[in-house]
JSON list of C-alpha atoms in Angstrom, two decimals:
[
{"chain": "B", "resi": 1, "resn": "MET", "atom": "CA", "xyz": [0.05, -0.04, 0.05]},
{"chain": "B", "resi": 2, "resn": "ALA", "atom": "CA", "xyz": [1.29, 3.41, -0.91]},
{"chain": "B", "resi": 3, "resn": "SER", "atom": "CA", "xyz": [0.76, 6.64, 0.94]},
{"chain": "B", "resi": 4, "resn": "THR", "atom": "CA", "xyz": [1.28, 10.33, 0.75]},
{"chain": "B", "resi": 5, "resn": "SER", "atom": "CA", "xyz": [0.60, 13.46, 2.96]},
{"chain": "B", "resi": 6, "resn": "VAL", "atom": "CA", "xyz": [0.86, 17.13, 2.47]},
{"chain": "B", "resi": 7, "resn": "SER", "atom": "CA", "xyz": [0.56, 19.89, 4.91]},
{"chain": "B", "resi": 8, "resn": "ARG", "atom": "CA", "xyz": [0.03, 23.70, 4.72]},
{"chain": "B", "resi": 9, "resn": "THR", "atom": "CA", "xyz": [-0.27, 26.41, 6.99]},
{"chain": "B", "resi": 10, "resn": "VAL", "atom": "CA", "xyz": [-3.19, 28.68, 6.00]},
{"chain": "B", "resi": 11, "resn": "PRO", "atom": "CA", "xyz": [-3.92, 32.40, 7.14]},
{"chain": "B", "resi": 12, "resn": "ALA", "atom": "CA", "xyz": [-7.00, 31.76, 9.02]},
{"chain": "B", "resi": 13, "resn": "SER", "atom": "CA", "xyz": [-8.08, 30.37, 12.50]},
{"chain": "B", "resi": 14, "resn": "PRO", "atom": "CA", "xyz": [-8.78, 26.63, 12.70]},
{"chain": "B", "resi": 15, "resn": "ASP", "atom": "CA", "xyz": [-12.42, 27.25, 13.21]},
{"chain": "B", "resi": 16, "resn": "GLN", "atom": "CA", "xyz": [-12.70, 29.46, 10.01]},
{"chain": "B", "resi": 17, "resn": "VAL", "atom": "CA", "xyz": [-10.76, 26.76, 8.01]},
{"chain": "B", "resi": 18, "resn": "TRP", "atom": "CA", "xyz": [-13.00, 24.03, 9.34]},
{"chain": "B", "resi": 19, "resn": "ASN", "atom": "CA", "xyz": [-16.07, 26.15, 8.57]},
{"chain": "B", "resi": 20, "resn": "LEU", "atom": "CA", "xyz": [-14.87, 26.24, 4.79]},
{"chain": "B", "resi": 21, "resn": "ILE", "atom": "CA", "xyz": [-13.61, 22.68, 4.47]},
{"chain": "B", "resi": 22, "resn": "GLY", "atom": "CA", "xyz": [-15.40, 20.57, 7.15]},
{"chain": "B", "resi": 23, "resn": "GLY", "atom": "CA", "xyz": [-18.57, 20.07, 5.15]},
{"chain": "B", "resi": 24, "resn": "PHE", "atom": "CA", "xyz": [-18.33, 16.86, 3.13]},
{"chain": "B", "resi": 25, "resn": "ASP", "atom": "CA", "xyz": [-20.00, 18.47, 0.27]},
{"chain": "B", "resi": 26, "resn": "THR", "atom": "CA", "xyz": [-18.01, 21.71, 0.19]},
{"chain": "B", "resi": 27, "resn": "LEU", "atom": "CA", "xyz": [-15.11, 20.85, -2.25]},
{"chain": "B", "resi": 28, "resn": "PRO", "atom": "CA", "xyz": [-16.38, 23.29, -4.83]},
{"chain": "B", "resi": 29, "resn": "ASP", "atom": "CA", "xyz": [-16.09, 26.15, -2.37]},
{"chain": "B", "resi": 30, "resn": "TRP", "atom": "CA", "xyz": [-12.33, 26.02, -2.43]},
{"chain": "B", "resi": 31, "resn": "LEU", "atom": "CA", "xyz": [-10.89, 23.37, -4.62]},
{"chain": "B", "resi": 32, "resn": "PRO", "atom": "CA", "xyz": [-10.91, 24.44, -8.42]},
{"chain": "B", "resi": 33, "resn": "TYR", "atom": "CA", "xyz": [-10.43, 20.86, -9.52]},
{"chain": "B", "resi": 34, "resn": "ILE", "atom": "CA", "xyz": [-13.85, 20.10, -8.26]},
{"chain": "B", "resi": 35, "resn": "PRO", "atom": "CA", "xyz": [-16.41, 22.45, -9.70]},
{"chain": "B", "resi": 36, "resn": "GLU", "atom": "CA", "xyz": [-19.38, 20.31, -8.87]},
{"chain": "B", "resi": 37, "resn": "SER", "atom": "CA", "xyz": [-20.49, 18.08, -5.90]},
{"chain": "B", "resi": 38, "resn": "THR", "atom": "CA", "xyz": [-23.72, 16.48, -5.38]},
{"chain": "B", "resi": 39, "resn": "PRO", "atom": "CA", "xyz": [-24.63, 14.92, -2.08]},
{"chain": "B", "resi": 40, "resn": "LEU", "atom": "CA", "xyz": [-26.21, 11.48, -2.16]},
{"chain": "B", "resi": 41, "resn": "GLU", "atom": "CA", "xyz": [-27.36, 8.95, 0.53]},
{"chain": "B", "resi": 42, "resn": "GLY", "atom": "CA", "xyz": [-28.27, 11.78, 3.12]},
{"chain": "B", "resi": 43, "resn": "GLY", "atom": "CA", "xyz": [-24.74, 13.42, 2.56]},
{"chain": "B", "resi": 44, "resn": "ARG", "atom": "CA", "xyz": [-22.67, 10.28, 3.24]},
{"chain": "B", "resi": 45, "resn": "VAL", "atom": "CA", "xyz": [-21.69, 9.96, -0.36]},
{"chain": "B", "resi": 46, "resn": "ARG", "atom": "CA", "xyz": [-20.57, 12.73, -2.74]},
{"chain": "B", "resi": 47, "resn": "ARG", "atom": "CA", "xyz": [-20.60, 12.69, -6.56]},
{"chain": "B", "resi": 48, "resn": "LEU", "atom": "CA", "xyz": [-17.91, 15.04, -7.75]},
{"chain": "B", "resi": 49, "resn": "THR", "atom": "CA", "xyz": [-17.17, 16.19, -11.30]},
{"chain": "B", "resi": 50, "resn": "ASN", "atom": "CA", "xyz": [-13.76, 17.55, -12.44]},
{"chain": "B", "resi": 51, "resn": "PRO", "atom": "CA", "xyz": [-13.29, 20.08, -15.24]},
{"chain": "B", "resi": 52, "resn": "ASP", "atom": "CA", "xyz": [-13.04, 17.26, -17.72]},
{"chain": "B", "resi": 53, "resn": "GLY", "atom": "CA", "xyz": [-16.50, 16.01, -16.67]},
{"chain": "B", "resi": 54, "resn": "GLU", "atom": "CA", "xyz": [-14.96, 12.92, -15.12]},
{"chain": "B", "resi": 55, "resn": "VAL", "atom": "CA", "xyz": [-17.00, 11.43, -12.22]},
{"chain": "B", "resi": 56, "resn": "ILE", "atom": "CA", "xyz": [-15.41, 10.80, -8.76]},
{"chain": "B", "resi": 57, "resn": "ILE", "atom": "CA", "xyz": [-17.85, 9.00, -6.20]},
{"chain": "B", "resi": 58, "resn": "GLU", "atom": "CA", "xyz": [-16.59, 9.20, -2.47]},
{"chain": "B", "resi": 59, "resn": "ARG", "atom": "CA", "xyz": [-17.98, 7.73, 0.74]},
{"chain": "B", "resi": 60, "resn": "LEU", "atom": "CA", "xyz": [-17.62, 9.53, 4.08]},
{"chain": "B", "resi": 61, "resn": "VAL", "atom": "CA", "xyz": [-16.09, 6.78, 6.50]},
{"chain": "B", "resi": 62, "resn": "ASP", "atom": "CA", "xyz": [-15.42, 8.98, 9.54]},
{"chain": "B", "resi": 63, "resn": "PHE", "atom": "CA", "xyz": [-16.10, 12.45, 10.70]},
{"chain": "B", "resi": 64, "resn": "ASN", "atom": "CA", "xyz": [-15.01, 14.20, 13.82]},
{"chain": "B", "resi": 65, "resn": "GLU", "atom": "CA", "xyz": [-16.46, 17.88, 14.28]},
{"chain": "B", "resi": 66, "resn": "THR", "atom": "CA", "xyz": [-14.51, 18.40, 17.68]},
{"chain": "B", "resi": 67, "resn": "GLU", "atom": "CA", "xyz": [-11.19, 17.22, 16.32]},
{"chain": "B", "resi": 68, "resn": "ARG", "atom": "CA", "xyz": [-11.84, 18.86, 12.81]},
{"chain": "B", "resi": 69, "resn": "HIS", "atom": "CA", "xyz": [-11.13, 15.89, 10.47]},
{"chain": "B", "resi": 70, "resn": "TYR", "atom": "CA", "xyz": [-12.93, 13.59, 8.27]},
{"chain": "B", "resi": 71, "resn": "SER", "atom": "CA", "xyz": [-11.95, 10.51, 6.18]},
{"chain": "B", "resi": 72, "resn": "TYR", "atom": "CA", "xyz": [-13.41, 9.23, 2.87]},
{"chain": "B", "resi": 73, "resn": "ALA", "atom": "CA", "xyz": [-12.96, 6.38, 0.49]},
{"chain": "B", "resi": 74, "resn": "ILE", "atom": "CA", "xyz": [-13.13, 6.48, -3.30]},
{"chain": "B", "resi": 75, "resn": "LEU", "atom": "CA", "xyz": [-15.79, 4.25, -4.77]},
{"chain": "B", "resi": 76, "resn": "GLN", "atom": "CA", "xyz": [-15.23, 5.25, -8.36]},
{"chain": "B", "resi": 77, "resn": "ALA", "atom": "CA", "xyz": [-12.69, 7.51, -10.04]},
{"chain": "B", "resi": 78, "resn": "PRO", "atom": "CA", "xyz": [-10.56, 7.87, -13.05]},
{"chain": "B", "resi": 79, "resn": "PHE", "atom": "CA", "xyz": [-7.44, 7.37, -10.98]},
{"chain": "B", "resi": 80, "resn": "PRO", "atom": "CA", "xyz": [-5.15, 4.25, -11.25]},
{"chain": "B", "resi": 81, "resn": "VAL", "atom": "CA", "xyz": [-5.69, 3.08, -7.61]},
{"chain": "B", "resi": 82, "resn": "ASN", "atom": "CA", "xyz": [-7.97, 0.95, -5.46]},
{"chain": "B", "resi": 83, "resn": "GLY", "atom": "CA", "xyz": [-8.43, 0.82, -1.71]},
{"chain": "B", "resi": 84, "resn": "TYR", "atom": "CA", "xyz": [-8.11, 4.66, -1.47]},
{"chain": "B", "resi": 85, "resn": "LEU", "atom": "CA", "xyz": [-8.71, 6.20, 1.89]},
{"chain": "B", "resi": 86, "resn": "SER", "atom": "CA", "xyz": [-7.96, 9.81, 2.55]},
{"chain": "B", "resi": 87, "resn": "THR", "atom": "CA", "xyz": [-8.20, 12.21, 5.64]},
{"chain": "B", "resi": 88, "resn": "ILE", "atom": "CA", "xyz": [-8.32, 15.93, 5.70]},
{"chain": "B", "resi": 89, "resn": "ARG", "atom": "CA", "xyz": [-7.50, 17.43, 9.14]},
{"chain": "B", "resi": 90, "resn": "VAL", "atom": "CA", "xyz": [-7.23, 20.95, 10.57]},
{"chain": "B", "resi": 91, "resn": "HIS", "atom": "CA", "xyz": [-4.63, 21.40, 13.35]},
{"chain": "B", "resi": 92, "resn": "THR", "atom": "CA", "xyz": [-4.26, 24.23, 15.81]},
{"chain": "B", "resi": 93, "resn": "LEU", "atom": "CA", "xyz": [-0.85, 25.80, 15.96]},
{"chain": "B", "resi": 94, "resn": "PRO", "atom": "CA", "xyz": [0.20, 26.35, 19.72]},
{"chain": "B", "resi": 95, "resn": "GLY", "atom": "CA", "xyz": [0.07, 30.10, 20.63]},
{"chain": "B", "resi": 96, "resn": "ARG", "atom": "CA", "xyz": [-1.59, 31.15, 17.45]},
{"chain": "B", "resi": 97, "resn": "ASP", "atom": "CA", "xyz": [-5.31, 31.55, 16.70]},
{"chain": "B", "resi": 98, "resn": "ASP", "atom": "CA", "xyz": [-4.75, 33.48, 13.45]},
{"chain": "B", "resi": 99, "resn": "ILE", "atom": "CA", "xyz": [-3.33, 30.52, 11.43]},
{"chain": "B", "resi": 100, "resn": "ALA", "atom": "CA", "xyz": [-4.00, 26.85, 11.15]},
{"chain": "B", "resi": 101, "resn": "GLU", "atom": "CA", "xyz": [-2.31, 23.81, 9.60]},
{"chain": "B", "resi": 102, "resn": "VAL", "atom": "CA", "xyz": [-4.05, 21.70, 7.26]},
{"chain": "B", "resi": 103, "resn": "GLN", "atom": "CA", "xyz": [-3.11, 18.04, 6.48]},
{"chain": "B", "resi": 104, "resn": "TRP", "atom": "CA", "xyz": [-4.32, 16.05, 3.57]},
{"chain": "B", "resi": 105, "resn": "SER", "atom": "CA", "xyz": [-3.22, 12.42, 3.61]},
{"chain": "B", "resi": 106, "resn": "GLY", "atom": "CA", "xyz": [-4.08, 9.19, 1.71]},
{"chain": "B", "resi": 107, "resn": "ARG", "atom": "CA", "xyz": [-3.26, 5.66, 1.41]},
{"chain": "B", "resi": 108, "resn": "PHE", "atom": "CA", "xyz": [-3.97, 3.44, -1.78]},
{"chain": "B", "resi": 109, "resn": "ASN", "atom": "CA", "xyz": [-2.95, 0.65, -3.84]},
{"chain": "B", "resi": 110, "resn": "PRO", "atom": "CA", "xyz": [-1.62, 1.32, -7.35]},
{"chain": "B", "resi": 111, "resn": "HIS", "atom": "CA", "xyz": [-3.62, -0.25, -10.23]},
{"chain": "B", "resi": 112, "resn": "ASN", "atom": "CA", "xyz": [-2.19, -0.33, -13.58]},
{"chain": "B", "resi": 113, "resn": "ALA", "atom": "CA", "xyz": [0.43, 2.23, -12.58]},
{"chain": "B", "resi": 114, "resn": "THR", "atom": "CA", "xyz": [3.58, 2.19, -10.43]},
{"chain": "B", "resi": 115, "resn": "GLU", "atom": "CA", "xyz": [3.64, 3.25, -6.84]},
{"chain": "B", "resi": 116, "resn": "ASP", "atom": "CA", "xyz": [5.76, 6.37, -7.67]},
{"chain": "B", "resi": 117, "resn": "GLU", "atom": "CA", "xyz": [3.22, 7.50, -10.35]},
{"chain": "B", "resi": 118, "resn": "VAL", "atom": "CA", "xyz": [0.27, 7.18, -7.97]},
{"chain": "B", "resi": 119, "resn": "VAL", "atom": "CA", "xyz": [2.14, 8.93, -5.10]},
{"chain": "B", "resi": 120, "resn": "ASP", "atom": "CA", "xyz": [3.26, 11.78, -7.32]},
{"chain": "B", "resi": 121, "resn": "LEU", "atom": "CA", "xyz": [-0.37, 12.03, -8.66]},
{"chain": "B", "resi": 122, "resn": "PHE", "atom": "CA", "xyz": [-1.92, 12.34, -5.09]},
{"chain": "B", "resi": 123, "resn": "THR", "atom": "CA", "xyz": [0.97, 14.49, -3.65]},
{"chain": "B", "resi": 124, "resn": "THR", "atom": "CA", "xyz": [0.30, 17.05, -6.55]},
{"chain": "B", "resi": 125, "resn": "ILE", "atom": "CA", "xyz": [-3.54, 16.86, -5.92]},
{"chain": "B", "resi": 126, "resn": "TYR", "atom": "CA", "xyz": [-3.14, 17.42, -2.26]},
{"chain": "B", "resi": 127, "resn": "ARG", "atom": "CA", "xyz": [-0.56, 20.25, -2.70]},
{"chain": "B", "resi": 128, "resn": "ASP", "atom": "CA", "xyz": [-2.51, 21.95, -5.39]},
{"chain": "B", "resi": 129, "resn": "GLY", "atom": "CA", "xyz": [-5.64, 21.76, -3.27]},
{"chain": "B", "resi": 130, "resn": "LEU", "atom": "CA", "xyz": [-3.94, 23.12, -0.23]},
{"chain": "B", "resi": 131, "resn": "ASP", "atom": "CA", "xyz": [-2.50, 25.98, -2.22]},
{"chain": "B", "resi": 132, "resn": "ALA", "atom": "CA", "xyz": [-6.03, 26.75, -3.54]},
{"chain": "B", "resi": 133, "resn": "LEU", "atom": "CA", "xyz": [-7.27, 26.69, 0.00]},
{"chain": "B", "resi": 134, "resn": "HIS", "atom": "CA", "xyz": [-4.50, 29.05, 1.01]},
{"chain": "B", "resi": 135, "resn": "LYS", "atom": "CA", "xyz": [-5.56, 31.33, -1.85]},
{"chain": "B", "resi": 136, "resn": "ALA", "atom": "CA", "xyz": [-9.27, 31.17, -0.81]},
{"chain": "B", "resi": 137, "resn": "LEU", "atom": "CA", "xyz": [-8.54, 32.16, 2.73]},
{"chain": "B", "resi": 138, "resn": "SER", "atom": "CA", "xyz": [-6.23, 35.08, 1.71]},
{"chain": "B", "resi": 139, "resn": "ALA", "atom": "CA", "xyz": [-8.87, 36.61, -0.52]}
]
């Protein structure tokens, strides 16, 4: 099983960050790669569409409002992996209430691709996503 993790400090309080990213159906609010999200099954599943019109379906598997994190599994996607599980987490930085650290991590099994290829793919997705979040919170 392969894995990757990316962290980024963002210019907002942990509560502000969580208010933006903590909803399972809020990716279009901060992630340009996902312009459309449709909640299914009472919000436990999301049907995402990327700019190319490709569909990604994900299931929420863990959610913790108090600790500001959630985990999800990919059920269907155009990515060369299976067994995908990812977590987005907002961390408080000691002594600071004006910034937060966001960590996006995932583990997965490569399928018809090398481990390096899929690690590079998701590292880029997470990094670009957290850069977009930083930009959204800086506006």
